Amino acid sequence: MAEPNKLGESGAYLGPGTKITGKLQFDGPATIEGEIEGEIIGHARVTIGQQATMKGKISAVSVVVQGKVIAEVQAEKKVEIHSPGSVVGDVNAQTLVIGDGGVLEGHVSMRKEGRVLPPRQDVKPVQDP
């Protein structure tokens, strides 16, 4: 039986030794400990465990990385990278948390209230008359 997460919900679990190529979709929380190549779409929290390797793209409400991710990561709310986790790829989220020992190699886009904020250089200075 899967151990409940912090919210008391049990979710999908793909254990060590699992290898999947393709598109995975989860309606509830999911924990990945195997190897995935392709795309993960999560309508809740997706956790990439310490033993996991993910290559491709992750889109979810929130993403917790403790393993190795070589992918574009898009989260509606938050992306967390905890030691010894690493992300090689671009991250797009409202909130980004990188714990001691976590690694991120890529570009970060932070948005507020579901919208991507314009780049700083697009802001025009106010000119005096």
PDB file of C-alpha atoms in Angstrom:
ATOM      1  CA  MET A   1       0.000   0.000   0.000  1.00  0.00           C
ATOM      2  CA  ALA A   2       1.327   3.441  -0.909  1.00  0.00           C
ATOM      3  CA  GLU A   3       2.224   5.706   1.971  1.00  0.00           C
ATOM      4  CA  PRO A   4      -0.051   8.777   2.124  1.00  0.00           C
ATOM      5  CA  ASN A   5       1.488  12.110   1.177  1.00  0.00           C
ATOM      6  CA  LYS A   6       1.315  15.267   3.296  1.00  0.00           C
ATOM      7  CA  LEU A   7      -2.297  15.881   2.265  1.00  0.00           C
ATOM      8  CA  GLY A   8      -3.383  12.405   3.353  1.00  0.00           C
ATOM      9  CA  GLU A   9      -4.027  11.317  -0.262  1.00  0.00           C
ATOM     10  CA  SER A  10      -2.509   8.188  -1.719  1.00  0.00           C
ATOM     11  CA  GLY A  11      -1.285   8.525  -5.261  1.00  0.00           C
ATOM     12  CA  ALA A  12       0.309   6.682  -8.151  1.00  0.00           C
ATOM     13  CA  TYR A  13       3.728   5.130  -7.574  1.00  0.00           C
ATOM     14  CA  LEU A  14       6.204   3.901 -10.196  1.00  0.00           C
ATOM     15  CA  GLY A  15       8.942   2.029  -8.373  1.00  0.00           C
ATOM     16  CA  PRO A  16      12.654   1.521  -9.029  1.00  0.00           C
ATOM     17  CA  GLY A  17      13.352  -0.688 -12.038  1.00  0.00           C
ATOM     18  CA  THR A  18      10.319   0.666 -13.937  1.00  0.00           C
ATOM     19  CA  LYS A  19      11.219   1.942 -17.416  1.00  0.00           C
ATOM     20  CA  ILE A  20       8.615   3.773 -19.467  1.00  0.00           C
ATOM     21  CA  THR A  21       8.815   5.551 -22.816  1.00  0.00           C
ATOM     22  CA  GLY A  22       5.859   7.705 -23.811  1.00  0.00           C
ATOM     23  CA  LYS A  23       3.271  10.018 -22.315  1.00  0.00           C
ATOM     24  CA  LEU A  24       2.037   9.580 -18.726  1.00  0.00           C
ATOM     25  CA  GLN A  25      -0.944  11.412 -17.289  1.00  0.00           C
ATOM     26  CA  PHE A  26      -1.874  11.483 -13.597  1.00  0.00           C
ATOM     27  CA  ASP A  27      -5.093  12.919 -12.165  1.00  0.00           C
ATOM     28  CA  GLY A  28      -3.811  12.730  -8.573  1.00  0.00           C
ATOM     29  CA  PRO A  29      -0.395  12.932  -6.912  1.00  0.00           C
ATOM     30  CA  ALA A  30       2.332  10.717  -8.355  1.00  0.00           C
ATOM     31  CA  THR A  31       5.765   9.539  -7.230  1.00  0.00           C
ATOM     32  CA  ILE A  32       8.272   8.311  -9.797  1.00  0.00           C
ATOM     33  CA  GLU A  33      11.296   6.212  -8.764  1.00  0.00           C
ATOM     34  CA  GLY A  34      11.979   4.591 -12.147  1.00  0.00           C
ATOM     35  CA  GLU A  35      13.177   5.804 -15.543  1.00  0.00           C
ATOM     36  CA  ILE A  36      10.859   7.827 -17.766  1.00  0.00           C
ATOM     37  CA  GLU A  37      11.559   9.107 -21.269  1.00  0.00           C
ATOM     38  CA  GLY A  38       8.781  11.213 -22.730  1.00  0.00           C
ATOM     39  CA  GLU A  39       6.188  13.457 -21.113  1.00  0.00           C
ATOM     40  CA  ILE A  40       4.537  13.566 -17.704  1.00  0.00           C
ATOM     41  CA  ILE A  41       1.298  15.519 -17.254  1.00  0.00           C
ATOM     42  CA  GLY A  42       0.120  15.811 -13.657  1.00  0.00           C
ATOM     43  CA  HIS A  43      -3.075  17.413 -12.408  1.00  0.00           C
ATOM     44  CA  ALA A  44      -1.580  17.443  -8.897  1.00  0.00           C
ATOM     45  CA  ARG A  45       1.924  17.122  -7.400  1.00  0.00           C
ATOM     46  CA  VAL A  46       4.507  15.010  -9.238  1.00  0.00           C
ATOM     47  CA  THR A  47       7.536  13.832  -7.251  1.00  0.00           C
ATOM     48  CA  ILE A  48      10.661  12.613  -9.041  1.00  0.00           C
ATOM     49  CA  GLY A  49      12.309  10.440  -6.381  1.00  0.00           C
ATOM     50  CA  GLN A  50      16.010  10.047  -5.603  1.00  0.00           C
ATOM     51  CA  GLN A  51      16.369   6.898  -7.734  1.00  0.00           C
ATOM     52  CA  ALA A  52      14.454   8.333 -10.710  1.00  0.00           C
ATOM     53  CA  THR A  53      15.627   9.642 -14.060  1.00  0.00           C
ATOM     54  CA  MET A  54      13.289  11.715 -16.241  1.00  0.00           C
ATOM     55  CA  LYS A  55      14.036  12.840 -19.806  1.00  0.00           C
ATOM     56  CA  GLY A  56      11.547  14.903 -21.795  1.00  0.00           C
ATOM     57  CA  LYS A  57       8.914  17.276 -20.380  1.00  0.00           C
ATOM     58  CA  ILE A  58       7.028  17.603 -17.089  1.00  0.00           C
ATOM     59  CA  SER A  59       3.843  19.667 -16.726  1.00  0.00           C
ATOM     60  CA  ALA A  60       2.075  19.586 -13.350  1.00  0.00           C
ATOM     61  CA  VAL A  61       0.474  21.663 -10.628  1.00  0.00           C
ATOM     62  CA  SER A  62       3.678  21.297  -8.592  1.00  0.00           C
ATOM     63  CA  VAL A  63       6.892  19.326  -9.097  1.00  0.00           C
ATOM     64  CA  VAL A  64       9.315  18.025  -6.466  1.00  0.00           C
ATOM     65  CA  VAL A  65      12.693  16.840  -7.791  1.00  0.00           C
ATOM     66  CA  GLN A  66      14.945  14.578  -5.725  1.00  0.00           C
ATOM     67  CA  GLY A  67      16.367  12.608  -8.642  1.00  0.00           C
ATOM     68  CA  LYS A  68      17.752  13.438 -12.082  1.00  0.00           C
ATOM     69  CA  VAL A  69      15.621  15.432 -14.529  1.00  0.00           C
ATOM     70  CA  ILE A  70      16.750  16.317 -18.031  1.00  0.00           C
ATOM     71  CA  ALA A  71      13.595  18.037 -19.162  1.00  0.00           C
ATOM     72  CA  GLU A  72      11.565  21.188 -19.502  1.00  0.00           C
ATOM     73  CA  VAL A  73       9.645  21.584 -16.237  1.00  0.00           C
ATOM     74  CA  GLN A  74       6.411  23.592 -16.125  1.00  0.00           C
ATOM     75  CA  ALA A  75       4.487  23.944 -12.888  1.00  0.00           C
ATOM     76  CA  GLU A  76       1.266  25.826 -12.343  1.00  0.00           C
ATOM     77  CA  LYS A  77       2.429  26.623  -8.800  1.00  0.00           C
ATOM     78  CA  LYS A  78       5.794  25.455  -7.455  1.00  0.00           C
ATOM     79  CA  VAL A  79       8.967  23.608  -8.448  1.00  0.00           C
ATOM     80  CA  GLU A  80      11.173  22.303  -5.627  1.00  0.00           C
ATOM     81  CA  ILE A  81      14.645  20.827  -6.139  1.00  0.00           C
ATOM     82  CA  HIS A  82      15.972  18.955  -3.112  1.00  0.00           C
ATOM     83  CA  SER A  83      19.390  17.340  -2.631  1.00  0.00           C
ATOM     84  CA  PRO A  84      20.598  15.291  -4.438  1.00  0.00           C
ATOM     85  CA  GLY A  85      18.132  16.342  -7.141  1.00  0.00           C
ATOM     86  CA  SER A  86      19.128  18.058 -10.364  1.00  0.00           C
ATOM     87  CA  VAL A  87      17.297  19.661 -13.262  1.00  0.00           C
ATOM     88  CA  VAL A  88      18.965  20.245 -16.604  1.00  0.00           C
ATOM     89  CA  GLY A  89      16.439  22.215 -18.615  1.00  0.00           C
ATOM     90  CA  ASP A  90      14.198  25.245 -18.467  1.00  0.00           C
ATOM     91  CA  VAL A  91      11.856  25.797 -15.519  1.00  0.00           C
ATOM     92  CA  ASN A  92       8.613  27.789 -15.619  1.00  0.00           C
ATOM     93  CA  ALA A  93       6.665  28.249 -12.351  1.00  0.00           C
ATOM     94  CA  GLN A  94       5.222  30.784  -9.939  1.00  0.00           C
ATOM     95  CA  THR A  95       7.613  29.663  -7.183  1.00  0.00           C
ATOM     96  CA  LEU A  96      11.036  27.999  -7.341  1.00  0.00           C
ATOM     97  CA  VAL A  97      12.733  26.469  -4.297  1.00  0.00           C
ATOM     98  CA  ILE A  98      16.249  25.036  -4.533  1.00  0.00           C
ATOM     99  CA  GLY A  99      17.477  23.364  -1.357  1.00  0.00           C
ATOM    100  CA  ASP A 100      21.121  22.957  -0.319  1.00  0.00           C
ATOM    101  CA  GLY A 101      22.686  20.483  -2.731  1.00  0.00           C
ATOM    102  CA  GLY A 102      19.979  20.886  -5.385  1.00  0.00           C
ATOM    103  CA  VAL A 103      21.196  21.719  -8.900  1.00  0.00           C
ATOM    104  CA  LEU A 104      19.554  23.675 -11.731  1.00  0.00           C
ATOM    105  CA  GLU A 105      21.107  24.181 -15.162  1.00  0.00           C
ATOM    106  CA  GLY A 106      18.778  26.112 -17.433  1.00  0.00           C
ATOM    107  CA  HIS A 107      16.626  29.188 -17.769  1.00  0.00           C
ATOM    108  CA  VAL A 108      13.985  30.123 -15.224  1.00  0.00           C
ATOM    109  CA  SER A 109      10.711  31.931 -15.971  1.00  0.00           C
ATOM    110  CA  MET A 110       8.748  33.039 -12.928  1.00  0.00           C
ATOM    111  CA  ARG A 111       5.170  34.167 -13.331  1.00  0.00           C
ATOM    112  CA  LYS A 112       2.650  35.688 -10.992  1.00  0.00           C
ATOM    113  CA  GLU A 113      -1.064  34.880 -11.054  1.00  0.00           C
ATOM    114  CA  GLY A 114      -0.742  32.524 -13.987  1.00  0.00           C
ATOM    115  CA  ARG A 115       0.859  35.022 -16.366  1.00  0.00           C
ATOM    116  CA  VAL A 116       4.435  35.221 -17.552  1.00  0.00           C
ATOM    117  CA  LEU A 117       5.917  38.559 -16.533  1.00  0.00           C
ATOM    118  CA  PRO A 118       7.527  40.606 -19.322  1.00  0.00           C
ATOM    119  CA  PRO A 119      11.328  40.679 -19.366  1.00  0.00           C
ATOM    120  CA  ARG A 120      12.917  43.578 -17.479  1.00  0.00           C
ATOM    121  CA  GLN A 121      14.422  45.175 -20.621  1.00  0.00           C
ATOM    122  CA  ASP A 122      10.935  45.600 -22.162  1.00  0.00           C
ATOM    123  CA  VAL A 123      10.037  48.202 -19.528  1.00  0.00           C
ATOM    124  CA  LYS A 124      10.400  51.707 -21.024  1.00  0.00           C
ATOM    125  CA  PRO A 125      11.712  54.477 -18.758  1.00  0.00           C
ATOM    126  CA  VAL A 126       9.489  57.479 -18.098  1.00  0.00           C
ATOM    127  CA  GLN A 127      10.872  60.559 -19.847  1.00  0.00           C
ATOM    128  CA  ASP A 128      10.621  64.049 -18.374  1.00  0.00           C
ATOM    129  CA  PRO A 129       8.840  66.642 -20.593  1.00  0.00           C
TER     130      PRO A 129
END
